mmCIF file of C-alpha atoms in Angstrom:
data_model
loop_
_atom_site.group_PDB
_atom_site.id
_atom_site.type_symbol
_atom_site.label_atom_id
_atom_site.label_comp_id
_atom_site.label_asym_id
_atom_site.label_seq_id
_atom_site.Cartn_x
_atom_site.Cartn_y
_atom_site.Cartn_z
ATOM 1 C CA UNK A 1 -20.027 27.966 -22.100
ATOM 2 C CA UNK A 2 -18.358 24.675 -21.089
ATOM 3 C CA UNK A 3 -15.366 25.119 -23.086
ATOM 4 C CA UNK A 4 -14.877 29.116 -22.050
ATOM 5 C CA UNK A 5 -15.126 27.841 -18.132
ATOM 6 C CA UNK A 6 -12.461 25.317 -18.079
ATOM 7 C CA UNK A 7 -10.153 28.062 -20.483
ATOM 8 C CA UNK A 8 -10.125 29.974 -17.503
ATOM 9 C CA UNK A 9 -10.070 27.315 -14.917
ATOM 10 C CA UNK A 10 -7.253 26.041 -16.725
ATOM 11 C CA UNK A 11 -5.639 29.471 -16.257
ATOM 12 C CA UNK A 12 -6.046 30.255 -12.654
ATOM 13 C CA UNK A 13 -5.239 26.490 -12.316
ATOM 14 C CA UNK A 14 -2.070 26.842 -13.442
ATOM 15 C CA UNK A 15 -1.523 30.228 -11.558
ATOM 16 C CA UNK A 16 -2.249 28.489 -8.329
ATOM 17 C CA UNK A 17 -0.555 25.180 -8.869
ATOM 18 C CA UNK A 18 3.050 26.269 -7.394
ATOM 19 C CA UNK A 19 1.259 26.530 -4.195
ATOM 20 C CA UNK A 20 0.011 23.168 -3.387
ATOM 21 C CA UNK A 21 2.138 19.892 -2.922
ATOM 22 C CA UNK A 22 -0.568 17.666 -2.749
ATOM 23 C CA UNK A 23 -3.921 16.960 -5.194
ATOM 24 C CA UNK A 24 -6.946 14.766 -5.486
ATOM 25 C CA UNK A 25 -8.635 13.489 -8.571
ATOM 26 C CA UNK A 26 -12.363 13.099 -7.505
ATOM 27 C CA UNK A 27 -13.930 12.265 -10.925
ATOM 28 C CA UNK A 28 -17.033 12.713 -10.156
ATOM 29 C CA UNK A 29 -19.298 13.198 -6.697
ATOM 30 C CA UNK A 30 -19.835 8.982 -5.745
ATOM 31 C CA UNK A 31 -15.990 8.508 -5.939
ATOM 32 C CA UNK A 32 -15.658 11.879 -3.875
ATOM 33 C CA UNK A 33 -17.687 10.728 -0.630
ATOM 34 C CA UNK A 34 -14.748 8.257 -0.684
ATOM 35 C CA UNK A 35 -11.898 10.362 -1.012
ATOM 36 C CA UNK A 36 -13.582 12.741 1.138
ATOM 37 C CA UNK A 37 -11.994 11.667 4.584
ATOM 38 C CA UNK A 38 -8.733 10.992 2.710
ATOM 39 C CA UNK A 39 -9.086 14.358 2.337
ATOM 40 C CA UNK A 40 -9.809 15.780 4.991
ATOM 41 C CA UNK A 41 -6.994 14.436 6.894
ATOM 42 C CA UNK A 42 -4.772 15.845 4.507
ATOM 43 C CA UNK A 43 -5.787 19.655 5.338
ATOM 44 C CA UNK A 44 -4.934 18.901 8.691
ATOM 45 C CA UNK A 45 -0.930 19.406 7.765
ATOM 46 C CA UNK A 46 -1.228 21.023 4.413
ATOM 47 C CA UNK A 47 -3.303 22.890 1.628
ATOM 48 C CA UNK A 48 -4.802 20.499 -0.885
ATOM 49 C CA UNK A 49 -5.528 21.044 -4.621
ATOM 50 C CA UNK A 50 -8.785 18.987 -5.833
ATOM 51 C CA UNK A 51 -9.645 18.282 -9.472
ATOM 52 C CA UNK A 52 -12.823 16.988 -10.719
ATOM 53 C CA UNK A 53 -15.003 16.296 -13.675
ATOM 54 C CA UNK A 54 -18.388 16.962 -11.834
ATOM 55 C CA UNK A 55 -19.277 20.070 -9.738
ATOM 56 C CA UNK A 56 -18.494 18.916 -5.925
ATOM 57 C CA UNK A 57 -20.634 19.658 -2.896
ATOM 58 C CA UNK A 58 -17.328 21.248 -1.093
ATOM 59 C CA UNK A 59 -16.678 24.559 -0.092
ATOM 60 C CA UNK A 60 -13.478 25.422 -0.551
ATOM 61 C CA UNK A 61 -11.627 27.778 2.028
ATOM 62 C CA UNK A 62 -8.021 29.450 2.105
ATOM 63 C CA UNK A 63 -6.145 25.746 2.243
ATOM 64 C CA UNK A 64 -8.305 24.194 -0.711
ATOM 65 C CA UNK A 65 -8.925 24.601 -4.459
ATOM 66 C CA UNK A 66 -11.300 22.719 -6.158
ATOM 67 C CA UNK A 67 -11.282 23.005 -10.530
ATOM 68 C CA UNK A 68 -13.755 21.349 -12.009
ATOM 69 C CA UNK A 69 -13.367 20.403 -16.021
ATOM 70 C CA UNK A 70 -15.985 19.906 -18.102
ATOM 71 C CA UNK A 71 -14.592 19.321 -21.337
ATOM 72 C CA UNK A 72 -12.113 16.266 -22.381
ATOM 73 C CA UNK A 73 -9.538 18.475 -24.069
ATOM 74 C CA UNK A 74 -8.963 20.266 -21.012
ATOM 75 C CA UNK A 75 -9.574 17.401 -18.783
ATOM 76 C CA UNK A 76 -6.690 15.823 -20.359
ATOM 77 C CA UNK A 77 -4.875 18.921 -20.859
ATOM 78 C CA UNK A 78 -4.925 19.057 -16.629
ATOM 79 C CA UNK A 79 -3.306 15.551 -16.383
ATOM 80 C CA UNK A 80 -0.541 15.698 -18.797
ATOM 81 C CA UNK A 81 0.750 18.689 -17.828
ATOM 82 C CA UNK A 82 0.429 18.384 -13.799
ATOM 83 C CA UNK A 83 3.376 19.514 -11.748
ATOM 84 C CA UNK A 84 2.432 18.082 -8.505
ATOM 85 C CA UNK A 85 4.703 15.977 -6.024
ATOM 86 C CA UNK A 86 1.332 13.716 -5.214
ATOM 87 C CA UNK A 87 -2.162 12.842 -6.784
ATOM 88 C CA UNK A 88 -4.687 10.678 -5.003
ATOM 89 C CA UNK A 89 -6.669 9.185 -6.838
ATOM 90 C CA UNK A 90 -9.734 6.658 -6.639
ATOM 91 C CA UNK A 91 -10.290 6.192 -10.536
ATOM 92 C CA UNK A 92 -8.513 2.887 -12.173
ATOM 93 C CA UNK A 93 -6.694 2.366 -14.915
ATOM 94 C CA UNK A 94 -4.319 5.214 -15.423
ATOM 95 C CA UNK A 95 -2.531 6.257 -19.025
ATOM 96 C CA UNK A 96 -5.506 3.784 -20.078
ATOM 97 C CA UNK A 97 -7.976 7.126 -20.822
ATOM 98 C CA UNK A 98 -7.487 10.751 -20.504
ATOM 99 C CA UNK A 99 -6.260 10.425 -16.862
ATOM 100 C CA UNK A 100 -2.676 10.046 -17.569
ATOM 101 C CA UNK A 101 0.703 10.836 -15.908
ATOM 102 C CA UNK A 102 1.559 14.514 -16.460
ATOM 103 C CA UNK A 103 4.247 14.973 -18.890
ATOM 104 C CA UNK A 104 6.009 17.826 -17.176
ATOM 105 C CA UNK A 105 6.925 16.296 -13.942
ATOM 106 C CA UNK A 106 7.894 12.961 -11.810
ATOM 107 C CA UNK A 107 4.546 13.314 -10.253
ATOM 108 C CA UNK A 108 3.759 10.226 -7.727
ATOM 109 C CA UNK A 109 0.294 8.613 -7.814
ATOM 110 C CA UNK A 110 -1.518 7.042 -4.910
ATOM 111 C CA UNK A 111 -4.327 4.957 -5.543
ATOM 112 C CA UNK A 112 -6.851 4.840 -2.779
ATOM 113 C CA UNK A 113 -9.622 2.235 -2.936
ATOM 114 C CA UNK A 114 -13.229 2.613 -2.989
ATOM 115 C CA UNK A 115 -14.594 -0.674 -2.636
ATOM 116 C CA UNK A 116 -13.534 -3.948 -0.442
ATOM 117 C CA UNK A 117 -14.117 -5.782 -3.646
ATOM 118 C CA UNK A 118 -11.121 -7.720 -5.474
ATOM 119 C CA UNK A 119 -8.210 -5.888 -7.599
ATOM 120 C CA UNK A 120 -8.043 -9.029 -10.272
ATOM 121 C CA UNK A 121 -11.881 -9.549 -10.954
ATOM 122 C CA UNK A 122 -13.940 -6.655 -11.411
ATOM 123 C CA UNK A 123 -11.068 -4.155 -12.469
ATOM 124 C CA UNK A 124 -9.205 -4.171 -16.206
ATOM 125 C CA UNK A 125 -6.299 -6.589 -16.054
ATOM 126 C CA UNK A 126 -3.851 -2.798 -16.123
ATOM 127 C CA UNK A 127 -6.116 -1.197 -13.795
ATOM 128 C CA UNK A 128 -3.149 -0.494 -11.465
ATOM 129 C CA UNK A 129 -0.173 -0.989 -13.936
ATOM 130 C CA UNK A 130 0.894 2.953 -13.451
ATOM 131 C CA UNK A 131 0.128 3.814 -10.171
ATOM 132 C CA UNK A 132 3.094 4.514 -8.028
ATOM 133 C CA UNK A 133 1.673 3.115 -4.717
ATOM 134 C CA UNK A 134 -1.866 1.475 -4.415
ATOM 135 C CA UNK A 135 -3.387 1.035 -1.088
ATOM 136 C CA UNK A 136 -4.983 -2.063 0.387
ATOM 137 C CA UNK A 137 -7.448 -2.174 2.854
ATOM 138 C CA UNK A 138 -7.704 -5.982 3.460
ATOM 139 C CA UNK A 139 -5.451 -9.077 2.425
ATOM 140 C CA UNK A 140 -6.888 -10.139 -0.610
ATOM 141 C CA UNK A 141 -6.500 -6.724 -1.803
ATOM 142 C CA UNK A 142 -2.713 -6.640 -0.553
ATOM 143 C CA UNK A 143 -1.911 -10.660 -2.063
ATOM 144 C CA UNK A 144 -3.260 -9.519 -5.267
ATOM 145 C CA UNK A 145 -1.536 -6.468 -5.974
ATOM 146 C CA UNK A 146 1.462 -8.214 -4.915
ATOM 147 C CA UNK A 147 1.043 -10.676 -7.217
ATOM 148 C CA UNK A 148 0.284 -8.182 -9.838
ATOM 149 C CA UNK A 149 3.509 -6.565 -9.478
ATOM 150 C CA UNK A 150 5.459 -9.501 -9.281
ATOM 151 C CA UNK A 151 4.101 -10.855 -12.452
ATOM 152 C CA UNK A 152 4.342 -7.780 -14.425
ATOM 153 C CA UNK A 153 7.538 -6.907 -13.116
ATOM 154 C CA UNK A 154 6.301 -3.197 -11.955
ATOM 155 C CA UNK A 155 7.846 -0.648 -9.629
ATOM 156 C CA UNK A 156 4.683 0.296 -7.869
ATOM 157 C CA UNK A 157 4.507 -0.796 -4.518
ATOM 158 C CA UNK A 158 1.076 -1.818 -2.314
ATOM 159 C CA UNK A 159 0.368 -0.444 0.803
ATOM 160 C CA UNK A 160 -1.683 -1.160 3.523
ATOM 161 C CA UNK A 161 -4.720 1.594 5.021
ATOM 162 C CA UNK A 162 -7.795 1.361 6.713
ATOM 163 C CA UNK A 163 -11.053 2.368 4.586
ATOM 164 C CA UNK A 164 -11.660 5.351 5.952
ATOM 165 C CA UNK A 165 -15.466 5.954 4.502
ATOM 166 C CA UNK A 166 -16.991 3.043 6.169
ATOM 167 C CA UNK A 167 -15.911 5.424 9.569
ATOM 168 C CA UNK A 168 -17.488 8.113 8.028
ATOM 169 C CA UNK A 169 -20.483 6.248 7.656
ATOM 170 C CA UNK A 170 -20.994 4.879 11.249
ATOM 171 C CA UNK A 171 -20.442 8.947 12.797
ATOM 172 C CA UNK A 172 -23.361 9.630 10.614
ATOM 173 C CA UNK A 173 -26.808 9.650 12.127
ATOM 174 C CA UNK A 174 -29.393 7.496 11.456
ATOM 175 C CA UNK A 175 -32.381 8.855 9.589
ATOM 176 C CA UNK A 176 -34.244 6.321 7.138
ATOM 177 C CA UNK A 177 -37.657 4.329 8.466
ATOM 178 C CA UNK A 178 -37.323 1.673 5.887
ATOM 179 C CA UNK A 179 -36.002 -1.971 6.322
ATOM 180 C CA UNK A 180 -34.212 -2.828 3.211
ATOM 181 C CA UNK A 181 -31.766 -1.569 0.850
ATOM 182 C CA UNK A 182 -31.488 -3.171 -2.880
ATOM 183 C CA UNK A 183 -28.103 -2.361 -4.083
ATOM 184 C CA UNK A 184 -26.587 -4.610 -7.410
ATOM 185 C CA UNK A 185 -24.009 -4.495 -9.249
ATOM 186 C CA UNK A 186 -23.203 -3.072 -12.511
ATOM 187 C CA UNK A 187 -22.315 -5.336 -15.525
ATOM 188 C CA UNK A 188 -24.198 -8.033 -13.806
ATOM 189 C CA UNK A 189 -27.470 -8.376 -15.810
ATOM 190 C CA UNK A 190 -29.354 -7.727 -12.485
ATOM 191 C CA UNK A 191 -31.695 -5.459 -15.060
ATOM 192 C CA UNK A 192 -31.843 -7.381 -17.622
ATOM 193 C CA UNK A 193 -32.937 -10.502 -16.133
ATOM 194 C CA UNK A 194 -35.606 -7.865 -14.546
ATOM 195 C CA UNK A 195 -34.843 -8.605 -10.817
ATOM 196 C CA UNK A 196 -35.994 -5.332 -9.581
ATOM 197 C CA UNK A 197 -39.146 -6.142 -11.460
ATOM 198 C CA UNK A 198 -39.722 -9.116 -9.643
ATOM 199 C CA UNK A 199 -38.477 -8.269 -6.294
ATOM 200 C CA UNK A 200 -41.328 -5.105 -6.511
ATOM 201 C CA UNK A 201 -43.986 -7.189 -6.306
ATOM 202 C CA UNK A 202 -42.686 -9.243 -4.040
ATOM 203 C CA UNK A 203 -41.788 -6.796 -1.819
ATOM 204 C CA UNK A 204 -45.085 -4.895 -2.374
ATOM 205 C CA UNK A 205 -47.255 -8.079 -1.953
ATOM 206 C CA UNK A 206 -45.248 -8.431 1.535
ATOM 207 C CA UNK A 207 -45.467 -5.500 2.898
ATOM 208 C CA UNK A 208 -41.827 -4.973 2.995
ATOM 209 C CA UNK A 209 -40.251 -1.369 2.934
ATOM 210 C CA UNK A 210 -37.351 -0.600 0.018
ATOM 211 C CA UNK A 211 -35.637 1.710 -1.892
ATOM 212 C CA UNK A 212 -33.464 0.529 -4.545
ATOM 213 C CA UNK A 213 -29.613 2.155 -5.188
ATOM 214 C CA UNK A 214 -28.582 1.739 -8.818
ATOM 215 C CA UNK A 215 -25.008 1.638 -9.165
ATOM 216 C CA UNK A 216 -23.725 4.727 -11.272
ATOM 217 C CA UNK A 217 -22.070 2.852 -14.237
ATOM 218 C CA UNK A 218 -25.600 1.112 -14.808
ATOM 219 C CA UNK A 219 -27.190 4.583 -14.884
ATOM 220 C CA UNK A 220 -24.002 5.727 -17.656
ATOM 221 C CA UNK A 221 -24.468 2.418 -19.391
ATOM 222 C CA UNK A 222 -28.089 2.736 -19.778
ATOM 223 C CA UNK A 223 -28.998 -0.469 -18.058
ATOM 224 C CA UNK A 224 -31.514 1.140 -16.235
ATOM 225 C CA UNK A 225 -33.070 4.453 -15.875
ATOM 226 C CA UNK A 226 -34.854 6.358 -13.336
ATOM 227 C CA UNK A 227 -37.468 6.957 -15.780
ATOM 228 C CA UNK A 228 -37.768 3.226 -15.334
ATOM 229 C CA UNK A 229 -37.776 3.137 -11.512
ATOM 230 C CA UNK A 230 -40.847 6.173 -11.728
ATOM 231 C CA UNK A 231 -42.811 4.345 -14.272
ATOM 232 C CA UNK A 232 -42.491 1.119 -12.481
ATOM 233 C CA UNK A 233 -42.988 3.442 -8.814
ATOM 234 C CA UNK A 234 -39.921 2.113 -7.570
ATOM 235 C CA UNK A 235 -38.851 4.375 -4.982
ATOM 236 C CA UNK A 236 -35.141 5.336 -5.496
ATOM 237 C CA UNK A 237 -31.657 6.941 -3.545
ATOM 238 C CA UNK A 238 -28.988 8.007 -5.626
ATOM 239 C CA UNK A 239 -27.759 10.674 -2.603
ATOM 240 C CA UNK A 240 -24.158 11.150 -2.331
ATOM 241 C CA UNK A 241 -24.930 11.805 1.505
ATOM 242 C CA UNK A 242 -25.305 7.882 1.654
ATOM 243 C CA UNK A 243 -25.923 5.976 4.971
ATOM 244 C CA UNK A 244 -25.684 2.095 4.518
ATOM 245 C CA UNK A 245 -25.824 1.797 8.411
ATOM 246 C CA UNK A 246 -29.726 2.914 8.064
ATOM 247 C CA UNK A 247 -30.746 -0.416 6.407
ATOM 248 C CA UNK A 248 -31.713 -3.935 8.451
ATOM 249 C CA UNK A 249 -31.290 -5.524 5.573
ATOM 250 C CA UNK A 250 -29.471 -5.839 2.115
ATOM 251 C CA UNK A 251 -30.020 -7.384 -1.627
ATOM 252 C CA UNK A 252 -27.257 -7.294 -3.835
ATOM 253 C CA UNK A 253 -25.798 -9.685 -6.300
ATOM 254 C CA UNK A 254 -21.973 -9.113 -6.771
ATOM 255 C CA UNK A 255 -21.691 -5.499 -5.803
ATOM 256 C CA UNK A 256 -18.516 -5.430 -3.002
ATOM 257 C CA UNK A 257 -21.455 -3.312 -1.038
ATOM 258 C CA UNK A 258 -22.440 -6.257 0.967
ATOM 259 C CA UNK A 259 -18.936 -6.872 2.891
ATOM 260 C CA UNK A 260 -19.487 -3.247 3.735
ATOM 261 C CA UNK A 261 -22.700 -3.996 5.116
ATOM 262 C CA UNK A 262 -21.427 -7.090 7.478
ATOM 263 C CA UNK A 263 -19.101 -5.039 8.490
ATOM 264 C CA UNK A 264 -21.044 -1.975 9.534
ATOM 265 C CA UNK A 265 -24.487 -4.388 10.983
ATOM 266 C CA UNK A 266 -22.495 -7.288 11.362
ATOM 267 C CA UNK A 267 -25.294 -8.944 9.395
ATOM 268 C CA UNK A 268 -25.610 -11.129 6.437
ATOM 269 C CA UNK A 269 -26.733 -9.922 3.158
ATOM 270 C CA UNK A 270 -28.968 -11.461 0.981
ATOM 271 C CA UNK A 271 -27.165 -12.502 -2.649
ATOM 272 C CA UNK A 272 -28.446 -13.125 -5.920
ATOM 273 C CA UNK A 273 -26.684 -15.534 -8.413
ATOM 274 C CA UNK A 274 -26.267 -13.481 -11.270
ATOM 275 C CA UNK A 275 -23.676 -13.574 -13.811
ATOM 276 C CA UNK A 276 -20.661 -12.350 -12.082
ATOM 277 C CA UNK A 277 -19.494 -9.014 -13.000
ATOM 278 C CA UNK A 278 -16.041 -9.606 -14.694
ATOM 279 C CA UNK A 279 -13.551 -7.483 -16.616
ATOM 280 C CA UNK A 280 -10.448 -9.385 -16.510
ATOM 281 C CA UNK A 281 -11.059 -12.903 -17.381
ATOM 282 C CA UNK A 282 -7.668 -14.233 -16.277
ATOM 283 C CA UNK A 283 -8.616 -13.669 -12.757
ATOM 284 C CA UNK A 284 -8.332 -16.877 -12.245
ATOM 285 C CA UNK A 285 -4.872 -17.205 -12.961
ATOM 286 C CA UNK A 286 -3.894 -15.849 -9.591
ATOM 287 C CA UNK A 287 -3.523 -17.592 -6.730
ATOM 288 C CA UNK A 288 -5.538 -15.347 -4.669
ATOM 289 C CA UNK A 289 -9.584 -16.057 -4.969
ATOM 290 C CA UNK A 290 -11.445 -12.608 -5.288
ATOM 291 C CA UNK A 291 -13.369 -11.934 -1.691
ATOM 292 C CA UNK A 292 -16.227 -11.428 -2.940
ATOM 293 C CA UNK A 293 -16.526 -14.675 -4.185
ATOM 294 C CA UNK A 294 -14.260 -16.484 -0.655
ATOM 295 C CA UNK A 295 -16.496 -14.344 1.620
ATOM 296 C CA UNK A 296 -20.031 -15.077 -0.111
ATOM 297 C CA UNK A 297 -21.633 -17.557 1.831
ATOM 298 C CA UNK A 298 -19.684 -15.919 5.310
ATOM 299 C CA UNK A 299 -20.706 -12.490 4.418
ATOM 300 C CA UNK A 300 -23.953 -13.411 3.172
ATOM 301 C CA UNK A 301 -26.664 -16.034 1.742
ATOM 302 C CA UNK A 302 -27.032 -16.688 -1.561
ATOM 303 C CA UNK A 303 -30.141 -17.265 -4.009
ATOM 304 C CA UNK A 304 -30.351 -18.193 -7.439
ATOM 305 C CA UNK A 305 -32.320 -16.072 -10.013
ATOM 306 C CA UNK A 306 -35.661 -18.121 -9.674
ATOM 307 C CA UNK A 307 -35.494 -18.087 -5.995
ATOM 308 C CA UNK A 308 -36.855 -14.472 -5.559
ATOM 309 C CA UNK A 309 -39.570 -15.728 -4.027
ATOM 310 C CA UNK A 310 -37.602 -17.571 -1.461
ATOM 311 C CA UNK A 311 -35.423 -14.640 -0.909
ATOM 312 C CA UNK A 312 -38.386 -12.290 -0.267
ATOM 313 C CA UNK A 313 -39.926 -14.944 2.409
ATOM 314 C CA UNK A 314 -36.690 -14.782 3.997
ATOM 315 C CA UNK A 315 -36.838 -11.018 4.865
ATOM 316 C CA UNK A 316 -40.049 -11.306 6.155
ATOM 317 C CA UNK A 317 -39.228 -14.661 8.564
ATOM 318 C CA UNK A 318 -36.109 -12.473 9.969
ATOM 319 C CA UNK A 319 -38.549 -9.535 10.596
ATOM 320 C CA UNK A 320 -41.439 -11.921 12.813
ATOM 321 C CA UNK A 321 -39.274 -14.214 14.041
ATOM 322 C CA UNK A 322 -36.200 -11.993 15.398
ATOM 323 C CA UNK A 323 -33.649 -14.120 17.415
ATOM 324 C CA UNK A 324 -30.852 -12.396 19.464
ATOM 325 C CA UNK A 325 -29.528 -15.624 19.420
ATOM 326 C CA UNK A 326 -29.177 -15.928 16.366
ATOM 327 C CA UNK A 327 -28.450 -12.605 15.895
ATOM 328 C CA UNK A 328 -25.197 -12.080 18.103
ATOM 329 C CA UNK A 329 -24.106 -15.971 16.705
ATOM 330 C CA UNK A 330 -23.928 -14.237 13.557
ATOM 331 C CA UNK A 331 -22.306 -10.977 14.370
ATOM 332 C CA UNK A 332 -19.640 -13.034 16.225
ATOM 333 C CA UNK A 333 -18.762 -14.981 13.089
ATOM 334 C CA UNK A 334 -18.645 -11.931 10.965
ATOM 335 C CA UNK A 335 -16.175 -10.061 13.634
ATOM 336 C CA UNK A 336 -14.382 -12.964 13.732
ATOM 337 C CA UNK A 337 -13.247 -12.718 9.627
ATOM 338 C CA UNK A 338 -13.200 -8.731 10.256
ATOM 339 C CA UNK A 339 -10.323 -9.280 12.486
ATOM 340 C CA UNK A 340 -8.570 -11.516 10.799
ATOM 341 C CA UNK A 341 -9.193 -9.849 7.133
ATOM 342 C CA UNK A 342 -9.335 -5.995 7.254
ATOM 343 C CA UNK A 343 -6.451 -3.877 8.275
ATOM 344 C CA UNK A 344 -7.190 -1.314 10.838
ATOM 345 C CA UNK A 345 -4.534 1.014 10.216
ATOM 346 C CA UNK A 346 -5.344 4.268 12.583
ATOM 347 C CA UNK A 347 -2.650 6.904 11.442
ATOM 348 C CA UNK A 348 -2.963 8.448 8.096
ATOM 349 C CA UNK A 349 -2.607 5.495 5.779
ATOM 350 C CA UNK A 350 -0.151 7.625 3.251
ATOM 351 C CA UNK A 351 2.572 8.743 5.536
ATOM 352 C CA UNK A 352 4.772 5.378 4.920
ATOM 353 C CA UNK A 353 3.989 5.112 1.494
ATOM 354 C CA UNK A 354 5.105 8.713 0.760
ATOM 355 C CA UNK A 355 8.186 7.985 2.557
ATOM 356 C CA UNK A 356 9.082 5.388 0.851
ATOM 357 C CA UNK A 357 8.204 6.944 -2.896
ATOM 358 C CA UNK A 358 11.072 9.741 -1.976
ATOM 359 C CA UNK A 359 13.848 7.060 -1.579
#
């Protein structure tokens, strides 16, 4: 049935296409919460065309189209023969898989992130080669991909936006009764040095109220499963309608998740050593450090992997022995790097980039 849906979505896709200007490429429904208010702001000044691989939780009306592919023929089929002016876009490494530049037209494609974390690091070393523009929501982000392009010689160009779904996330309400969040990484053998293992007991001895968010990749790579989480009674959140603002507190390892959370509590998260999760090892070749590694011990404290224990004890000291001293101390410093770091561009990030991709 797969293949006999996107025949005709391919169909009416085409149909339609004339119509629209501008598209999105949500691949899937995590990357679409962050394209969402991209979005959004679009269909305040024009109709919008978005493409997926996943069903999306949208409902489109007379100024959007949503056409959703299920099948890799026709997935790639869609890219290569696009005849928009603009595609957003939130996946990496385009013309690397079967999201490439359409063959048919002088398209323009806009990279917008989803994640604070570095462009040099935790990305493919091409990750951005073939994107037209690729926005930057903080200065490492906007040193690196300058560096990127002056090293590779490229035409794209970087840009600098606010991250518009961390604004999304502080409108929404409030509506979780437990204290901590345990959010890692993927490719960071958080699993596989059994972590979560460990932490639920500890957490469980303590008293302490979780819920554990496994990154999606780790669910496609099979380094857990929720099978695991159930048999282990690990209570779980995979929801798309995600509210990091509803936690006190935060476990991670390298996931870019906790600089969201300092800057949405203006608290420190609680990091565990583990391998770092790296897929380009010449990061270090650039002059710019990836913030997730500058902004560690700022953002957040850090534990080794036998120090569970001593992470677990620190949750419950912060929890009976609550300073607002401390507290506001903390939230000062963490303001303070805010400012100086993160770009708070109001307007809609795009309109000077698009400008300048017509000259």
């Amino acid at each position: 049935m797969k293949i006999f849906n996107d025949i005709f979505n391919y169909f009416e896709y085409k149909k339609n296409e004339s119509n629209f200007r501008v598209g999105f490429f949500a691949e899937n429904k995590f990357v679409f919460e962050y394209l969402k208010p991209y979005i959004l702001n679009k269909l305040k000044k024009q109709k919008i065309l978005i493409l997926s691989f996943e069903e999306l939780s949208f409902k489109p009306d007379n100024k959007t189209i949503v056409y959703t592919f299920h099948t890799n023929f026709f997935r790639q089929l869609v890219f290569l023969t696009l005849k928009l002016k603009y595609l957003y876009s939130s996946t990496p490494d385009l013309n690397q898989t079967i999201f490439k530049k359409s063959k048919l037209s002088n398209c323009k494609y806009i990279y917008l992130q989803h994640s604070p974390a570095s462009l040099t690091m935790i990305y493919r070393s091409d990750a951005f080669d073939a994107f037209d523009a690729v926005q930057t929501i903080h200065t490492y982000q906007f040193n690196e991909m300058q560096e990127i392009i002056t090293k590779k010689n490229l035409k794209s160009r970087a840009f600098k936006g606010r991250y518009l779904f961390l604004d999304k996330i502080l409108k929404s309400k409030n509506n979780s009764n437990l204290d901590l969040l345990i959010a890692p990484s993927w490719n960071s053998n958080f699993y596989k040095l059994n972590c979560h293992i460990i932490l639920n007991e500890l957490l469980l001895k303590n008293k302490i109220n979780y819920e554990i968010r496994p990154h999606p990749m780790s669910l496609k790579a099979d380094e857990v499963s929720l099978e695991n989480f159930k048999k282990l009674n690990i209570k779980y959140n995979i929801s798309n309608e995600f509210n990091l603002n509803n936690y006190k507190y935060l476990i991670s390892d390298w996931s870019g998740i906790y600089i969201e959370f300092a800057i949405l509590t203006k608290r420190k998260a609680l990091l565990i050593n583990t391998p770092k999760k790296i897929l380009n090892k010449d990061y270090t070749n650039f002059s710019q450090t990836p913030i997730e590694i500058d902004l560690r011990n700022i953002f957040g404290k850090t534990f080794e992997v036998n120090e569970l224990e001593k992470l677990v004890f620190e949750i419950k000291k912060k929890k009976s022995e609550f300073s607002d001293k401390s507290a506001i101390s903390e939230a000062e410093l963490i303001q303070k790097y805010i400012k100086e770091i993160f770009y708070d561009v109001r307007e809609n990030d795009s309109l000077n980039i698009l400008y300048e991709l017509k000259k």
